[in-house]
Coordinates of C-alpha atoms in Angstrom, one line a residue:
X1 CA 23.8 61.7 114.0
X2 CA 23.4 63.1 110.4
X3 CA 20.4 61.4 108.4
X4 CA 21.4 58.3 106.3
X5 CA 21.9 58.6 102.5
X6 CA 18.4 57.0 102.1
X7 CA 16.5 59.8 104.1
X8 CA 14.1 61.4 101.5
X9 CA 11.9 64.3 102.2
X10 CA 9.4 66.5 100.9
X11 CA 10.1 69.8 99.4
X12 CA 7.8 72.8 99.6
X13 CA 7.5 74.0 95.8
X14 CA 9.1 77.6 95.7
X15 CA 9.5 78.0 91.8
X16 CA 12.4 79.6 90.1
X17 CA 12.5 79.8 86.2
X18 CA 15.4 80.0 84.4
X19 CA 16.4 79.2 80.6
X20 CA 19.2 77.4 78.5
X21 CA 19.0 78.0 74.6
X22 CA 19.2 75.3 72.3
X23 CA 19.0 75.1 68.5
X24 CA 15.2 74.2 68.7
X25 CA 14.0 74.4 72.1
X26 CA 14.2 76.6 75.4
X27 CA 13.9 74.5 78.3
X28 CA 13.0 76.1 81.6
X29 CA 14.0 74.3 85.0
X30 CA 12.0 74.8 88.0
X31 CA 13.8 74.2 91.2
X32 CA 12.1 73.5 94.6
X33 CA 12.9 75.3 98.0
X34 CA 15.1 73.5 100.2
X35 CA 14.2 73.1 104.1
X36 CA 15.9 75.4 106.6
X37 CA 19.0 73.3 108.3
X38 CA 19.9 74.6 111.9
X39 CA 22.8 74.1 113.9
X40 CA 23.2 71.5 116.8
X41 CA 23.0 73.2 120.1
X42 CA 26.8 72.2 120.3
X43 CA 27.9 74.4 117.3
X44 CA 29.9 77.4 117.7
X45 CA 28.2 80.8 116.5
X46 CA 30.2 82.4 113.6
X47 CA 29.7 86.4 113.7
X48 CA 32.0 88.0 110.8
X49 CA 30.6 85.2 108.4
X50 CA 33.3 85.6 105.5
X51 CA 36.3 85.5 108.0
X52 CA 35.3 83.4 110.9
X53 CA 37.7 81.0 111.9
X54 CA 34.7 78.8 113.2
X55 CA 33.2 78.6 109.3
X56 CA 33.6 75.8 107.3
X57 CA 34.5 77.1 103.6
X58 CA 33.2 75.4 100.6
X59 CA 34.2 76.6 97.0
X60 CA 32.4 75.3 93.9
X61 CA 32.1 76.4 90.3
X62 CA 28.9 77.3 89.2
X63 CA 27.2 77.5 85.5
X64 CA 23.8 76.9 84.2
X65 CA 24.8 73.8 82.6
X66 CA 25.6 72.1 85.7
X67 CA 23.4 73.9 88.0
X68 CA 21.3 71.0 88.6
X69 CA 24.1 68.9 89.9
X70 CA 25.5 71.9 91.9
X71 CA 22.2 72.2 93.7
X72 CA 21.9 68.7 94.9
X73 CA 25.7 68.8 95.9
X74 CA 24.8 72.0 98.3
X75 CA 21.7 70.3 99.5
X76 CA 23.7 67.1 100.4
X77 CA 26.4 69.2 102.4
X78 CA 23.7 70.8 104.4
X79 CA 21.8 68.0 105.1
X80 CA 24.4 65.8 106.4
X81 CA 26.4 68.8 108.6
X82 CA 26.0 69.1 112.1
X83 CA 26.7 72.8 111.7
X84 CA 25.0 73.8 108.5
X85 CA 24.7 77.3 109.6
X86 CA 28.5 77.7 109.8
X87 CA 29.0 76.5 106.2
X88 CA 30.2 79.5 103.9
X89 CA 29.9 78.8 100.0
X90 CA 32.1 80.3 97.7
X91 CA 31.0 80.1 94.2
X92 CA 32.8 80.9 91.1
X93 CA 31.3 81.7 88.0
X94 CA 32.1 82.9 84.2
X95 CA 32.5 86.6 84.3
X96 CA 31.9 86.4 80.5
X97 CA 28.6 85.5 81.2
X98 CA 27.1 88.3 83.7
X99 CA 23.7 87.3 82.6
X100 CA 24.1 83.8 83.8
X101 CA 25.4 85.4 87.0
X102 CA 22.4 86.8 87.9
X103 CA 20.3 83.4 87.1
X104 CA 22.9 81.9 89.6
X105 CA 22.3 84.3 92.4
X106 CA 18.3 84.3 92.1
X107 CA 18.3 80.4 91.8
X108 CA 20.3 80.0 94.9
X109 CA 18.7 82.9 96.8
X110 CA 15.0 81.4 96.2
X111 CA 15.9 77.6 96.7
X112 CA 18.2 78.2 99.6
X113 CA 17.0 81.3 101.3
X114 CA 19.1 80.6 104.3
X115 CA 22.4 80.0 102.5
X116 CA 25.5 81.8 103.5
X117 CA 27.0 82.7 100.3
X118 CA 29.1 84.7 97.7
X119 CA 29.4 84.5 94.0
X120 CA 32.8 85.5 92.5
X121 CA 33.3 86.2 88.5
X122 CA 36.1 84.7 87.2
X123 CA 37.9 85.7 84.0
X124 CA 37.2 82.8 81.8
X125 CA 38.6 84.8 78.6
X126 CA 42.1 85.5 80.3
X127 CA 42.6 81.7 80.8
X128 CA 41.5 80.6 77.1
X129 CA 45.0 81.3 75.9
X130 CA 46.5 78.7 78.5
X131 CA 44.0 75.8 77.6
X132 CA 45.1 73.0 75.3
X133 CA 42.7 70.8 73.6
X134 CA 42.0 67.4 75.3
X135 CA 40.9 64.2 74.8
X136 CA 37.4 65.4 76.2
X137 CA 36.1 68.6 74.9
X138 CA 33.8 68.9 78.1
X139 CA 37.5 69.4 80.1
X140 CA 38.3 72.2 78.1
X141 CA 35.7 74.5 79.7
X142 CA 37.4 77.5 81.2
X143 CA 35.6 77.1 84.5
X144 CA 37.4 73.9 84.9
X145 CA 40.5 75.9 85.6
X146 CA 39.0 78.1 88.1
X147 CA 40.2 75.7 91.1
X148 CA 43.6 76.8 90.2
X149 CA 42.4 80.7 90.9
X150 CA 40.7 80.2 94.4
X151 CA 43.8 82.0 96.4
X152 CA 43.2 85.1 94.5
X153 CA 39.6 85.0 94.0
X154 CA 38.4 84.4 97.6
X155 CA 39.1 86.9 100.2
X156 CA 42.6 86.8 102.1
X157 CA 41.0 86.1 105.3
X158 CA 39.9 82.6 103.9
X159 CA 42.7 80.5 104.5
X160 CA 41.4 76.8 104.2
X161 CA 38.9 75.6 101.9
X162 CA 37.0 72.6 100.7
X163 CA 36.9 72.3 97.0
X164 CA 34.0 70.5 95.4
X165 CA 32.6 69.4 92.1
X166 CA 29.2 69.7 91.1
X167 CA 28.7 66.4 90.4
X168 CA 28.7 64.6 93.7
X169 CA 26.8 64.2 96.9
X170 CA 27.9 64.0 100.6
X171 CA 26.6 61.3 102.9
X172 CA 28.7 62.7 106.0
X173 CA 29.5 65.9 107.7
X174 CA 31.5 67.8 105.7
X175 CA 33.5 69.5 108.8
X176 CA 35.1 66.2 109.0
X177 CA 36.7 66.6 105.8
X178 CA 37.4 70.2 106.3
X179 CA 39.2 69.2 109.6
X180 CA 41.8 67.5 108.0
X181 CA 45.3 68.5 109.1
X182 CA 47.8 70.0 106.5
X183 CA 50.7 70.3 108.6
X184 CA 53.0 73.2 108.5
X185 CA 53.8 73.2 105.0
X186 CA 51.6 71.0 102.7
X187 CA 49.2 72.8 100.5
X188 CA 46.6 70.4 99.9
X189 CA 45.0 67.2 101.0
X190 CA 43.0 64.6 98.8
X191 CA 42.3 60.9 98.4
X192 CA 45.0 59.4 96.6
X193 CA 45.1 56.4 94.5
X194 CA 48.4 54.8 94.0
X195 CA 47.3 51.7 92.1
X196 CA 46.4 53.9 89.3
X197 CA 48.9 53.9 86.2
X198 CA 50.1 57.4 86.9
X199 CA 52.4 57.2 83.8
X200 CA 49.3 57.3 81.7
X201 CA 48.5 60.8 82.7
X202 CA 51.4 62.1 80.5
X203 CA 52.5 61.6 77.0
X204 CA 55.5 59.5 75.9
X205 CA 57.1 62.6 74.6
X206 CA 56.8 63.8 78.8
X207 CA 58.7 60.6 80.1
X208 CA 61.4 60.5 77.2
X209 CA 62.4 63.8 78.4
X210 CA 64.8 63.5 81.4
X211 CA 64.5 67.2 82.2
X212 CA 60.7 66.7 82.4
X213 CA 60.6 63.7 83.8
X214 CA 62.9 64.1 86.7
X215 CA 59.9 66.5 87.9
X216 CA 58.8 63.4 90.1
X217 CA 62.5 62.4 91.2
X218 CA 62.4 62.0 94.9
X219 CA 58.7 62.0 95.0
X220 CA 56.2 59.1 95.2
X221 CA 53.6 60.5 92.8
X222 CA 50.1 59.1 93.0
X223 CA 47.0 60.1 91.2
X224 CA 44.6 62.2 93.2
X225 CA 41.1 63.5 91.7
X226 CA 40.9 67.2 92.0
X227 CA 37.1 67.2 92.3
X228 CA 37.6 66.9 96.1
X229 CA 40.4 68.8 97.7
X230 CA 41.2 70.6 101.0
X231 CA 43.4 73.4 100.3
X232 CA 45.3 75.6 102.7
X233 CA 45.2 79.0 100.9
X234 CA 47.9 80.5 103.2
X235 CA 50.4 78.2 101.5
X236 CA 49.0 78.4 98.4
X237 CA 49.5 82.3 98.1
X238 CA 52.7 81.9 99.9
X239 CA 54.3 79.6 97.4
X240 CA 52.7 81.3 94.4
X241 CA 51.3 77.7 93.2
X242 CA 49.2 79.4 90.6
X243 CA 52.3 80.4 88.8
X244 CA 53.7 77.0 89.0
X245 CA 50.7 75.4 87.3
X246 CA 50.7 78.2 84.7
X247 CA 54.3 77.4 83.9
X248 CA 53.1 73.8 83.2
X249 CA 50.2 74.9 80.9
X250 CA 52.5 77.2 79.0
X251 CA 54.8 74.4 78.4
X252 CA 51.9 72.2 77.3
X253 CA 51.2 74.7 74.7
X254 CA 54.6 74.6 73.2
X255 CA 55.1 70.6 73.6
X256 CA 52.2 68.1 74.1
X257 CA 53.1 66.8 77.5
X258 CA 49.4 65.6 78.9
X259 CA 46.2 64.9 77.5
X260 CA 43.4 65.5 80.3
X261 CA 42.5 69.1 80.6
X262 CA 43.2 70.7 84.3
X263 CA 44.5 67.5 86.2
X264 CA 47.7 66.9 84.9
X265 CA 49.2 70.4 86.1
X266 CA 48.0 69.8 89.5
X267 CA 49.7 66.2 89.4
X268 CA 53.0 67.8 88.1
X269 CA 52.9 70.3 91.1
X270 CA 51.6 68.3 93.9
X271 CA 51.6 64.9 93.3
X272 CA 53.4 63.2 95.9
X273 CA 53.3 66.1 98.1
X274 CA 49.9 66.0 99.5
X275 CA 48.3 64.8 102.5
X276 CA 46.3 61.7 102.1
X277 CA 42.6 61.5 102.9
X278 CA 40.7 58.5 103.3
X279 CA 39.3 57.2 100.1
X280 CA 35.6 57.3 101.6
X281 CA 35.8 61.1 100.9
X282 CA 36.1 60.4 97.0
X283 CA 34.1 57.5 95.8
X284 CA 34.8 58.6 92.2
X285 CA 34.3 57.7 88.9
X286 CA 30.4 56.7 89.1
X287 CA 29.8 58.4 86.0
X288 CA 31.2 55.5 83.9
X289 CA 30.4 56.0 80.5
X290 CA 27.5 57.5 79.6
X291 CA 27.9 56.3 75.7
X292 CA 28.6 52.9 76.0
X293 CA 26.2 52.3 79.1
X294 CA 28.9 51.3 81.4
X295 CA 28.1 51.6 84.7
X296 CA 30.5 51.7 88.0
X297 CA 30.1 49.9 91.2
X298 CA 31.4 51.5 94.6
X299 CA 34.9 51.2 95.7
X300 CA 35.2 48.8 98.8
X301 CA 35.1 50.2 102.2
X302 CA 32.8 53.1 103.8
X303 CA 31.2 56.0 102.0
X304 CA 31.1 59.7 102.8
X305 CA 31.1 61.2 99.4
X306 CA 29.8 59.8 96.1
X307 CA 31.3 61.4 92.8
X308 CA 30.1 60.9 89.4
X309 CA 33.1 61.7 87.8
X310 CA 33.3 60.6 84.3
X311 CA 31.4 60.9 81.3
X312 CA 28.0 60.2 82.5
X313 CA 25.9 62.2 84.9
X314 CA 23.0 61.0 87.1
X315 CA 20.6 63.6 86.0
X316 CA 21.1 63.0 82.4
X317 CA 20.6 59.1 82.8
X318 CA 17.7 59.6 84.9
X319 CA 16.1 61.6 82.5
X320 CA 16.7 59.5 79.9
X321 CA 15.4 56.3 81.7
X322 CA 18.4 54.7 81.5
X323 CA 20.0 55.2 85.3
X324 CA 22.6 53.2 86.5
X325 CA 22.0 51.5 89.9
X326 CA 24.0 54.1 92.0
X327 CA 22.2 56.7 90.3
X328 CA 19.2 56.0 92.7
X329 CA 21.8 57.6 95.6
X330 CA 21.9 60.9 93.6
X331 CA 18.2 61.4 93.0
X332 CA 17.0 62.2 96.7
X333 CA 19.0 65.2 96.7
X334 CA 17.7 66.4 93.0
X335 CA 15.5 69.6 93.6
X336 CA 14.5 70.2 90.1
X337 CA 10.6 70.2 89.8
X338 CA 9.2 68.5 87.0
X339 CA 11.0 70.3 83.7
X340 CA 8.9 71.6 80.5
X341 CA 10.0 72.5 77.2
X342 CA 8.6 75.3 75.0
X343 CA 8.9 75.3 71.5
X344 CA 11.2 77.9 69.8

């Protein structure tokens, strides 16, 4: 069985330095080396890593600002996997920041020397013209939209991928999530939340326009969080779903039909058409509101994945010595060594 979420272990102190600039200081963060995680004897052996049908493919975006969260997420995936050597990570980074890509590659190689991964440059400048400002500036980062382009970024031989945000940790075997059956024509699977107020994700202008609101006719649309998805890339490519999402983003530029970044276009195309996944695979909203000090509790039921979506991130609250109770469940996966600050 995979270790429990309270399992804490000692890391060797392999040090890697990288820098992020602020107006007054340069902060260097040191990441420890994670232990090697080996397959159980019952695991299949993968040969051609990138195209192996026995591999579990995981896609994540990667940038310096969220690197600490990404490192914790990667560690949690490996620690709880029965066949960690069969997991292939596909990281997407901003092409406009080639120096960051070098840092990211070096960080991953040093902290996870046995990791199977590849980094793909994403043309973030090209998507800028499609992004409309949202109610949260953090949602306007072009890299947030990279998940729309996975079908073209990843090799054609990768036919199914689990997409994960950087502000989460798994406490269960990701192979179980990856094995979600999608059927013959369904593009993606994710936990649905049909009790959420779905209409709130779109503006009154959208709902008052029959030609737009009829988009959901003959569908039972439910909210789902795009931070955890299982995607059939073959069906995505065949249906050209990237173009469908683009069309909604272009309409948003002409008339405001939604407020929340990259989520509503996904809902417009897929809500009511996905395979529902058990809620245990996305205990989301744990970020709460970092500005008002609002902490969230877990949803009722079992837990396989904890997701700090929302304004507050566990590493920021822990550093500020103002953690929420559930942030203690993220802390054991934090690979950061003691940070230090250099005066500019």
